């Protein structure tokens, strides 16, 4: 009779342990699935437009540090989107520079004259990029208040 009671107790413990194992397995599976969905969503955003995500992070940081108003956020975001279109046009113009420079650096000897010729060929594109960057910073400064301008300039110095 004692062994029957012991088997009954062991049977109850095994049943409870199996139920606990099943519940924890299901909950951990659900949590893992939820995290996987979040990761998939993040990957989709990354695949769609890495630059848009970068712009969003940059805007969030500016909003947080400079305490931007809604109107300021909208104006700065407009500047960012305009700059993006111009930058994409510049990217195609500069792709040739990288390929030519790569060929030059992989040669057995470095030819300074050829480098100067390549650099001179792409000099207008470099100048346009520098002007675009300066216009961007000027546009952002025009949107900000004097106190925000000081913070923004301090942020730029720390970069």
Short mmCIF file of C-alpha atoms in Angstrom, two decimals:
data_model
loop_
_atom_site.label_atom_id
_atom_site.label_comp_id
_atom_site.label_asym_id
_atom_site.label_seq_id
_atom_site.Cartn_x
_atom_site.Cartn_y
_atom_site.Cartn_z
CA UNK A 1 0.00 0.00 0.00
CA UNK A 2 2.85 2.32 0.73
CA UNK A 3 4.34 1.78 -2.69
CA UNK A 4 0.99 2.58 -4.29
CA UNK A 5 0.86 5.90 -2.41
CA UNK A 6 4.44 6.65 -3.39
CA UNK A 7 3.65 5.93 -7.05
CA UNK A 8 0.60 8.21 -6.83
CA UNK A 9 2.72 11.03 -5.34
CA UNK A 10 5.43 10.56 -7.96
CA UNK A 11 2.77 10.51 -10.66
CA UNK A 12 1.37 13.86 -9.39
CA UNK A 13 4.85 15.43 -9.32
CA UNK A 14 5.62 14.20 -12.83
CA UNK A 15 2.27 15.55 -14.09
CA UNK A 16 2.88 18.95 -12.48
CA UNK A 17 6.44 19.08 -13.81
CA UNK A 18 5.24 18.18 -17.31
CA UNK A 19 2.57 20.91 -17.17
CA UNK A 20 5.11 23.49 -15.99
CA UNK A 21 7.50 22.46 -18.74
CA UNK A 22 4.74 22.76 -21.34
CA UNK A 23 3.67 26.22 -20.11
CA UNK A 24 7.22 27.57 -20.06
CA UNK A 25 7.94 26.11 -23.50
CA UNK A 26 4.84 27.72 -25.00
CA UNK A 27 5.53 31.09 -23.37
CA UNK A 28 9.18 31.10 -24.44
CA UNK A 29 8.16 30.14 -27.98
CA UNK A 30 5.65 33.01 -28.05
CA UNK A 31 8.29 35.44 -26.79
CA UNK A 32 10.83 34.25 -29.34
CA UNK A 33 8.23 34.55 -32.11
CA UNK A 34 7.43 38.10 -31.03
CA UNK A 35 11.12 39.05 -31.04
CA UNK A 36 11.54 37.42 -34.44
CA UNK A 37 8.64 39.47 -35.82
CA UNK A 38 10.26 42.64 -34.47
CA UNK A 39 13.57 41.65 -36.07
CA UNK A 40 11.85 40.91 -39.41
CA UNK A 41 10.13 44.29 -39.31
CA UNK A 42 13.45 46.02 -38.56
CA UNK A 43 15.12 44.13 -41.42
CA UNK A 44 12.35 45.20 -43.80
CA UNK A 45 12.87 48.83 -42.83
CA UNK A 46 16.62 48.42 -43.29
CA UNK A 47 16.13 46.83 -46.69
CA UNK A 48 13.72 49.52 -47.86
CA UNK A 49 15.88 52.53 -47.17
CA UNK A 50 18.89 52.66 -44.90
CA UNK A 51 19.24 56.36 -45.53
CA UNK A 52 15.69 57.06 -44.36
CA UNK A 53 16.41 55.26 -41.10
CA UNK A 54 19.62 57.23 -40.70
CA UNK A 55 17.72 60.47 -41.37
CA UNK A 56 15.09 59.50 -38.81
CA UNK A 57 17.74 58.81 -36.15
CA UNK A 58 19.49 62.08 -36.92
CA UNK A 59 16.21 63.99 -36.69
CA UNK A 60 15.32 62.27 -33.41
CA UNK A 61 18.69 63.24 -31.93
CA UNK A 62 18.35 66.86 -33.06
CA UNK A 63 14.82 67.03 -31.68
CA UNK A 64 15.93 65.62 -28.35
CA UNK A 65 19.06 67.74 -27.88
CA UNK A 66 17.76 71.02 -29.32
CA UNK A 67 14.13 70.71 -28.13
CA UNK A 68 12.78 71.46 -31.61
CA UNK A 69 9.19 72.55 -32.16
CA UNK A 70 6.94 70.73 -34.63
CA UNK A 71 7.40 73.50 -37.21
CA UNK A 72 11.19 73.37 -36.85
CA UNK A 73 11.13 69.59 -37.20
CA UNK A 74 9.09 69.85 -40.40
CA UNK A 75 11.42 72.47 -41.92
CA UNK A 76 14.58 70.53 -41.04
CA UNK A 77 13.06 67.30 -42.34
CA UNK A 78 12.27 69.13 -45.59
CA UNK A 79 15.93 70.17 -45.81
CA UNK A 80 17.04 66.58 -45.19
CA UNK A 81 14.81 65.20 -47.95
CA UNK A 82 15.99 67.84 -50.43
CA UNK A 83 19.60 67.06 -49.55
CA UNK A 84 18.94 63.35 -50.02
CA UNK A 85 17.83 63.84 -53.63
CA UNK A 86 20.89 65.96 -54.40
CA UNK A 87 23.20 63.50 -52.67
CA UNK A 88 21.88 60.60 -54.74
CA UNK A 89 22.70 62.54 -57.91
CA UNK A 90 26.20 63.22 -56.56
CA UNK A 91 26.67 59.57 -55.66
CA UNK A 92 26.37 58.47 -59.27
CA UNK A 93 28.82 61.17 -60.35
CA UNK A 94 31.39 60.05 -57.77
CA UNK A 95 31.10 56.32 -58.43
CA UNK A 96 33.53 56.69 -61.33
CA UNK A 97 36.08 58.33 -59.04
CA UNK A 98 36.13 55.36 -56.70
CA UNK A 99 36.58 52.84 -59.50
CA UNK A 100 39.37 54.84 -61.14
CA UNK A 101 41.09 55.37 -57.80
CA UNK A 102 40.82 51.67 -56.98
CA UNK A 103 42.52 50.80 -60.25
CA UNK A 104 45.26 53.30 -59.49
CA UNK A 105 45.90 52.00 -55.97
CA UNK A 106 46.03 48.38 -57.12
CA UNK A 107 48.72 49.12 -59.69
CA UNK A 108 52.26 47.99 -58.95
CA UNK A 109 53.46 51.62 -58.68
CA UNK A 110 51.49 54.68 -57.65
CA UNK A 111 51.27 57.31 -60.38
CA UNK A 112 50.87 60.76 -58.80
CA UNK A 113 50.23 62.47 -62.14
CA UNK A 114 47.39 60.10 -62.92
CA UNK A 115 45.93 60.67 -59.45
CA UNK A 116 46.07 64.43 -59.95
CA UNK A 117 44.35 64.04 -63.33
CA UNK A 118 41.59 61.89 -61.82
CA UNK A 119 41.17 64.28 -58.90
CA UNK A 120 41.01 67.29 -61.23
CA UNK A 121 38.38 65.53 -63.33
CA UNK A 122 36.13 65.07 -60.30
CA UNK A 123 36.94 68.38 -58.62
CA UNK A 124 33.62 70.01 -59.65
CA UNK A 125 31.72 67.13 -58.05
CA UNK A 126 33.71 67.48 -54.81
CA UNK A 127 33.07 71.21 -54.81
CA UNK A 128 29.34 70.64 -55.36
CA UNK A 129 29.28 68.20 -52.44
CA UNK A 130 31.02 70.68 -50.14
CA UNK A 131 28.61 73.42 -51.21
CA UNK A 132 25.64 71.12 -50.63
CA UNK A 133 26.88 70.35 -47.12
CA UNK A 134 27.43 74.04 -46.33
CA UNK A 135 23.94 74.90 -47.63
CA UNK A 136 22.48 72.18 -45.43
CA UNK A 137 24.13 73.50 -42.29
CA UNK A 138 23.17 77.06 -43.21
CA UNK A 139 19.56 76.01 -43.73
CA UNK A 140 19.42 74.24 -40.37
CA UNK A 141 20.92 77.26 -38.61
CA UNK A 142 18.30 79.54 -40.19
CA UNK A 143 15.51 77.42 -38.69
CA UNK A 144 16.95 77.41 -35.15
CA UNK A 145 16.68 80.02 -32.41
CA UNK A 146 19.92 81.67 -31.18
CA UNK A 147 20.10 79.33 -28.14
CA UNK A 148 19.50 76.30 -30.34
CA UNK A 149 22.13 77.56 -32.79
CA UNK A 150 24.72 77.61 -30.01
CA UNK A 151 23.86 74.03 -29.02
CA UNK A 152 23.90 72.93 -32.66
CA UNK A 153 27.32 74.47 -33.29
CA UNK A 154 28.62 72.84 -30.12
CA UNK A 155 27.27 69.48 -31.33
CA UNK A 156 29.04 69.94 -34.67
CA UNK A 157 32.34 70.74 -32.96
CA UNK A 158 32.16 67.47 -31.02
CA UNK A 159 31.72 65.42 -34.20
#
